[in-house]
XYZ file of C-alpha atoms in Angstrom:
254
model
C 15.538 -11.479 1.296
C 16.712 -14.334 -1.017
C 14.303 -14.120 -3.926
C 16.001 -12.068 -6.835
C 13.245 -10.022 -7.624
C 14.999 -8.148 -10.282
C 15.788 -11.058 -12.607
C 11.971 -12.351 -11.976
C 10.632 -8.790 -13.303
C 13.113 -8.989 -16.366
C 10.565 -11.722 -17.674
C 7.451 -9.243 -17.844
C 6.997 -7.093 -20.678
C 7.088 -3.200 -19.398
C 4.347 -0.803 -19.688
C 4.658 2.830 -19.346
C 3.633 5.378 -16.640
C 0.915 6.920 -18.920
C -0.514 3.280 -19.999
C -0.638 2.271 -16.427
C -2.461 5.219 -15.199
C -5.426 3.906 -17.254
C -5.802 1.134 -14.731
C -5.131 3.265 -11.830
C -8.628 2.334 -10.428
C -9.461 5.492 -7.893
C -12.558 3.567 -7.299
C -12.210 -0.006 -6.746
C -12.354 -2.849 -4.359
C -9.172 -3.976 -2.809
C -7.787 -7.514 -1.623
C -4.713 -7.689 0.468
C -2.623 -10.870 0.962
C 0.594 -11.037 2.619
C 3.413 -13.716 1.885
C 6.958 -14.638 2.566
C 9.184 -13.155 -0.066
C 10.390 -16.659 -0.665
C 6.815 -17.538 -2.184
C 6.698 -14.657 -4.622
C 9.070 -16.576 -7.123
C 6.412 -19.370 -7.810
C 3.788 -17.155 -7.579
C 4.924 -14.636 -10.057
C 6.213 -17.387 -12.511
C 2.547 -17.770 -13.337
C 1.860 -14.187 -14.255
C 4.509 -13.396 -16.718
C 1.962 -14.214 -19.836
C -0.830 -11.908 -18.522
C 0.572 -9.216 -16.825
C 2.946 -6.511 -17.892
C 5.110 -4.544 -15.115
C 5.548 -0.934 -14.866
C 8.930 0.508 -15.428
C 10.135 3.813 -15.127
C 13.571 4.794 -16.234
C 14.416 1.159 -16.662
C 13.835 0.434 -12.998
C 10.713 -2.077 -12.304
C 10.754 -2.171 -8.342
C 10.145 1.596 -7.482
C 10.897 3.213 -4.151
C 8.133 4.749 -2.500
C 7.857 7.020 0.476
C 4.729 7.933 2.637
C 4.180 9.939 5.460
C 0.683 9.636 7.137
C -1.287 12.307 9.281
C -3.648 11.739 12.140
C -5.378 13.133 15.027
C -3.306 13.647 17.993
C -5.549 10.757 19.912
C -5.281 8.756 16.673
C -8.844 8.633 15.530
C -8.154 7.408 11.886
C -6.046 4.448 13.548
C -8.657 3.682 16.056
C -11.630 3.811 13.269
C -9.698 1.104 11.432
C -8.554 -1.232 13.927
C -12.069 -1.160 15.462
C -13.759 -2.085 12.372
C -15.484 1.171 11.434
C -16.417 1.311 7.650
C -16.795 4.906 6.458
C -13.126 5.321 7.468
C -10.353 7.553 6.318
C -6.663 8.010 5.685
C -4.881 10.968 4.926
C -1.177 10.756 3.779
C 1.521 12.432 1.629
C 3.086 10.096 -1.076
C 6.169 10.830 -2.638
C 8.028 8.666 -5.934
C 11.608 9.604 -5.517
C 11.897 8.200 -9.000
C 9.874 10.851 -10.713
C 9.907 13.677 -8.247
C 6.212 13.389 -7.877
C 4.456 14.105 -4.639
C 0.551 14.043 -3.709
C -1.432 14.960 -0.744
C -3.842 11.894 -0.661
C -7.219 10.683 1.177
C -8.470 7.218 0.897
C -12.084 6.621 2.236
C -13.315 2.970 2.717
C -16.938 2.981 2.236
C -19.470 0.567 3.900
C -19.764 -1.385 0.825
C -16.106 -2.548 1.148
C -15.198 -0.092 -1.697
C -12.259 2.359 -1.479
C -12.196 5.720 -3.053
C -8.937 7.468 -3.435
C -8.293 11.639 -4.157
C -5.200 13.477 -4.540
C -3.934 16.455 -5.519
C -0.438 17.252 -6.691
C 1.716 19.258 -4.507
C 5.487 20.933 -4.716
C 8.437 20.449 -2.584
C 8.646 24.118 -1.515
C 4.868 24.628 -0.721
C 4.467 25.295 2.930
C 3.407 22.255 4.967
C -0.211 23.758 5.378
C -1.663 26.007 2.918
C -5.071 26.925 1.509
C -5.257 24.515 -1.055
C -4.471 21.822 1.083
C -6.581 22.737 3.822
C -9.865 22.881 1.550
C -8.663 19.544 -0.171
C -8.836 17.639 3.457
C -11.964 19.606 4.625
C -13.735 18.452 1.207
C -12.589 15.196 0.795
C -12.798 14.228 4.742
C -14.258 14.775 8.099
C -11.431 16.339 9.350
C -9.498 19.917 9.175
C -5.902 19.927 8.221
C -4.804 22.290 11.429
C -6.094 19.056 13.677
C -3.890 16.736 12.089
C -0.197 15.870 12.903
C 2.695 13.472 11.348
C 2.148 10.233 12.923
C 4.190 7.713 10.881
C 6.731 7.554 8.138
C 7.118 4.403 5.643
C 9.217 3.393 3.002
C 9.224 0.604 0.643
C 9.699 -0.879 -2.701
C 6.831 -1.410 -5.157
C 6.059 -3.700 -8.306
C 3.123 -2.660 -10.149
C 1.605 -5.043 -12.408
C -1.322 -4.431 -14.994
C -3.346 -7.356 -16.484
C -3.491 -7.244 -20.206
C -7.039 -7.619 -20.876
C -8.855 -7.127 -17.516
C -9.240 -4.067 -15.778
C -7.191 -5.578 -12.724
C -3.991 -3.979 -11.044
C -1.473 -6.065 -8.726
C 1.309 -4.005 -6.471
C 3.502 -5.964 -4.644
C 5.197 -4.238 -1.595
C 8.907 -5.356 -0.130
C 11.597 -3.624 1.722
C 8.987 -2.065 3.867
C 9.922 0.147 6.814
C 8.720 2.440 9.373
C 9.729 5.284 11.202
C 8.143 8.371 13.521
C 11.393 10.500 13.016
C 12.798 9.597 9.497
C 16.018 8.343 11.204
C 15.428 5.465 13.016
C 13.938 2.786 10.759
C 11.964 -0.830 11.877
C 11.757 -3.172 9.365
C 8.402 -5.276 8.550
C 10.826 -8.301 8.020
C 10.882 -10.660 4.593
C 7.371 -9.866 3.850
C 5.587 -9.001 0.608
C 2.258 -7.278 0.986
C 0.038 -7.914 -2.283
C -2.676 -5.656 -3.236
C -5.331 -6.639 -5.908
C -7.128 -3.902 -7.309
C -10.376 -4.365 -8.952
C -13.527 -2.573 -10.046
C -15.474 -5.503 -8.988
C -13.920 -7.933 -6.997
C -13.839 -11.325 -8.398
C -12.108 -14.635 -6.969
C -12.307 -16.588 -10.574
C -10.130 -14.084 -12.762
C -6.512 -13.305 -12.854
C -4.432 -13.107 -9.765
C -6.664 -14.112 -7.391
C -7.121 -17.417 -8.803
C -3.540 -17.775 -8.757
C -2.950 -17.038 -5.087
C -6.004 -19.410 -4.196
C -4.095 -22.180 -6.074
C -1.018 -21.551 -3.447
C -3.385 -21.511 -0.531
C -3.216 -17.681 -0.107
C -6.251 -15.870 1.275
C -7.197 -12.484 1.822
C -5.980 -10.846 4.865
C -6.791 -7.231 6.536
C -3.611 -5.421 6.215
C -3.006 -1.862 6.571
C 0.717 -0.486 6.383
C -0.244 2.497 8.631
C -1.952 0.511 11.359
C 0.971 -2.154 11.564
C 3.763 0.591 11.589
C 1.332 2.476 14.410
C 1.304 -0.799 16.467
C 4.859 -1.456 16.112
C 6.113 1.899 16.751
C 3.481 3.285 19.459
C 3.200 0.681 22.387
C 0.577 2.244 23.932
C -1.623 1.376 20.441
C -0.506 -2.057 20.471
C -4.241 -3.420 21.242
C -5.484 -7.173 20.977
C -6.319 -7.410 17.467
C -3.332 -5.439 16.322
C -1.200 -7.885 18.526
C -2.565 -11.260 16.849
C -1.809 -9.675 13.387
C 1.909 -8.839 14.428
C 2.123 -12.438 15.666
C 0.741 -13.494 12.254
C 3.348 -11.576 10.370
C 6.147 -12.602 12.666
C 5.169 -16.306 12.040
C 5.611 -15.876 8.395
C 8.876 -14.185 8.623
C 10.199 -16.865 10.700
C 8.892 -19.349 7.983
C 10.730 -17.586 5.324
C 14.072 -17.641 7.028
């Protein structure tokens, strides 16, 4: 990665976690974009005046850890890659810098909205417990006892919050996947940008910047990409095409 991301982030005014949480947007419209990391510098130079960056203990490029659950036959993965709306993801999300951990559900509605729910969890709590079982049953059509760990994911995330518009941007880099937390496979020198808005608009904020650079939204799921990379029998044609596109972006950045 040739871009000095930390130097770029130093140009932004910081925002605290409490203040940033006001723009968390648990009920939102998501748009995702994938670019080479080399493209980030010219994109981010246009955002300094309009956005603040989440800063925790002086860090602005924050580590994240995710563990995805699915049924033995990958029902949630299959629903996503087959384009089914009203679909779910269930995952554990850890923020190593703060020690916070959550069990989360994401529901993609047929109106293209995403609703995220989550509950806090403590490290010492048993893997399957009544609170988490109830959460999964209430928020999804699945039973916790029928789910198993399919994928581990770690990455770095920058979170930008617009000063005046209820809009939040996350930029993920250094993305790795594993099935056992020991052997990790890198996605490459790519950045996954996610735009989170109450209502989608291509005429305000970050969308306009990306359009000026010829960058258009792309359907992207870290879970589905990771499964396709690490489970050869799950690499269906639609995902093969997406992985080829990602490989092309990676080659162009090298």
